C-alpha positions as CSV (number, residue, x, y, z in Angstrom):
1,S,33.7,-3.9,143.5
2,S,33.7,-1.9,140.4
3,L,32.5,-4.7,138.6
4,W,29.1,-4.8,140.6
5,D,28.6,-1.2,140.5
6,Y,29.5,-0.6,136.7
7,G,29.1,-4.1,135.1
8,P,25.3,-4.9,135.4
9,H,24.4,-2.8,132.3
10,D,27.0,-4.4,130.1
11,A,26.1,-7.7,131.4
12,A,22.2,-7.0,130.7
13,F,23.4,-5.7,127.2
14,L,25.4,-9.0,126.7
15,I,22.5,-11.3,127.9
16,D,20.0,-9.5,125.7
17,L,22.3,-9.8,122.4
18,L,23.7,-13.2,123.1
19,G,21.9,-15.2,125.6
20,N,22.5,-16.6,129.1
21,D,25.3,-19.3,127.8
22,L,28.3,-17.0,127.9
23,E,31.6,-18.6,128.9
24,V,34.1,-16.5,131.0
25,T,37.6,-17.0,129.7
26,S,39.6,-14.0,131.3
27,V,39.4,-11.4,133.7
28,K,41.8,-8.8,134.6
29,R,41.8,-6.5,137.5
30,S,43.7,-3.4,138.1
31,T,44.1,-1.2,141.1
32,T,44.8,2.6,140.9
33,I,45.8,5.0,144.0
34,E,45.3,8.6,144.0
35,P,47.3,10.6,146.2
36,G,45.5,12.9,148.5
37,S,46.1,16.7,148.4
38,G,45.0,19.3,150.9
39,F,41.9,18.2,152.3
40,R,41.2,15.5,149.8
41,A,42.0,12.1,151.3
42,P,43.8,9.6,149.1
43,S,41.4,7.5,146.8
44,K,41.7,3.9,145.5
45,G,40.1,2.8,142.2
46,E,39.4,-0.6,140.7
47,N,39.3,-1.4,136.7
48,Y,38.1,-4.6,135.1
49,D,38.5,-6.3,131.9
50,V,36.3,-9.1,131.0
51,R,36.3,-11.7,128.0
52,L,33.7,-13.8,127.5
53,L,32.7,-16.4,124.8
54,H,29.4,-17.5,123.4
55,G,28.7,-20.2,120.8
56,Q,30.4,-23.5,119.7
57,Q,34.1,-23.5,118.0
58,D,32.6,-23.2,114.4
59,R,30.6,-20.2,115.1
60,Q,32.2,-18.3,118.4
61,V,31.1,-14.7,119.4
62,T,33.8,-13.1,121.6
63,A,32.7,-10.0,123.9
64,N,35.0,-7.9,126.0
65,I,33.6,-5.6,128.6
66,S,35.7,-3.1,130.6
67,G,35.1,-0.6,133.2
68,G,35.8,0.8,136.6
69,N,36.3,3.8,138.5
70,G,40.1,4.0,138.4
71,F,40.4,5.6,135.2
72,T,41.4,9.3,134.9
73,R,37.8,10.1,133.6
74,K,34.8,8.0,133.8
75,S,35.1,5.3,130.9
76,R,33.4,2.0,130.0
77,S,33.2,0.2,126.8
78,L,31.7,-3.3,125.4
79,Y,33.0,-5.0,122.4
80,V,31.4,-7.7,120.4
81,Y,33.5,-9.4,117.8
82,T,32.2,-12.1,115.3
83,D,33.8,-13.9,112.4
84,D,33.1,-10.8,109.8
85,S,32.6,-7.6,112.1
86,H,32.9,-6.2,115.3
87,Y,30.6,-3.8,117.4
88,H,31.5,-1.3,120.0
89,L,29.5,0.5,122.6
90,D,31.5,3.4,123.7
91,G,31.2,5.3,126.9
92,E,29.2,8.1,125.3
93,G,26.5,6.0,124.4
94,R,27.1,5.4,120.8
95,L,27.1,1.9,119.0
96,L,29.6,1.5,116.4
97,H,29.9,-0.9,113.5
98,G,33.7,-0.8,112.8
99,N,34.0,2.8,112.7
100,T,30.5,3.5,111.6
101,E,28.2,5.2,114.3
102,I,24.9,3.0,113.8
103,A,23.1,4.3,116.9
104,D,23.4,7.2,119.5
105,F,22.0,6.3,122.5
106,A,22.9,9.3,124.4
107,R,20.2,11.2,122.3
108,I,17.6,9.7,124.8
109,P,18.2,11.0,128.3
110,P,18.0,8.1,130.6
111,L,14.8,9.0,132.5
112,T,13.2,9.6,129.1
113,A,13.8,5.8,128.1
114,A,12.9,4.6,131.5
115,L,9.4,6.3,131.6
116,R,9.0,4.9,128.0
117,V,9.4,1.7,129.3
118,F,7.3,2.1,132.2
119,L,4.6,3.7,130.3
120,D,4.6,0.5,127.8
121,A,4.1,-1.8,130.8
122,V,1.5,0.0,132.2
123,R,-0.4,-0.3,128.7
124,G,0.3,-4.0,128.8
125,Q,3.3,-3.9,126.2
126,N,5.4,-5.7,128.5
127,D,9.1,-6.0,127.3
128,G,10.0,-9.5,127.8
129,R,13.5,-9.0,127.8
130,L,13.1,-6.9,131.5
131,G,11.9,-8.1,134.7
132,L,13.3,-10.4,137.6
133,S,14.4,-13.4,134.9
134,L,16.9,-10.7,133.3
135,G,18.1,-9.5,136.7
136,E,18.8,-13.1,138.0
137,S,20.7,-13.8,134.8
138,V,23.0,-10.7,135.4
139,V,23.5,-11.8,138.9
140,K,24.6,-15.1,137.7
141,L,26.9,-13.8,135.1
142,L,28.6,-11.0,137.4
143,A,29.2,-13.8,140.2
144,R,30.7,-16.0,137.6
145,I,32.9,-12.9,136.6
146,D,33.8,-12.1,140.0
147,S,34.8,-15.8,141.1
148,F,36.7,-16.7,138.1
149,K,40.4,-17.7,138.8
150,E,42.7,-17.7,136.0
151,S,44.1,-21.2,135.0
């Protein structure tokens, strides 16, 4: 599904930001069908919108992730809401606090970023956020999202 294709990055981001104790509260899926034309066969796309909660009632953080392959153009976004602010990681690689851009991850090409992490590991500067434990946490979160049934 598109969740497993597009969701791991966003799940890893949320786990790094908020921890593993994320509660899935809502999952909405939609399907789009593009009719074929000429030599192009019909195609089917799937989008998802997930809402998660972190923390206790007196201090809760809400997070939304959405993505998929059924949009007219590639798109994905991640929203994190706290009591007094919100953050948005848009599909262009910009991190916004409200309407203010606070980081532009698109300026560092992905291969450059991956090489930096690899070289740091070779130098013995291991990034504790990466590795098998993060992968396991991402798979568990995606499995919870995938198996979530609205009540």
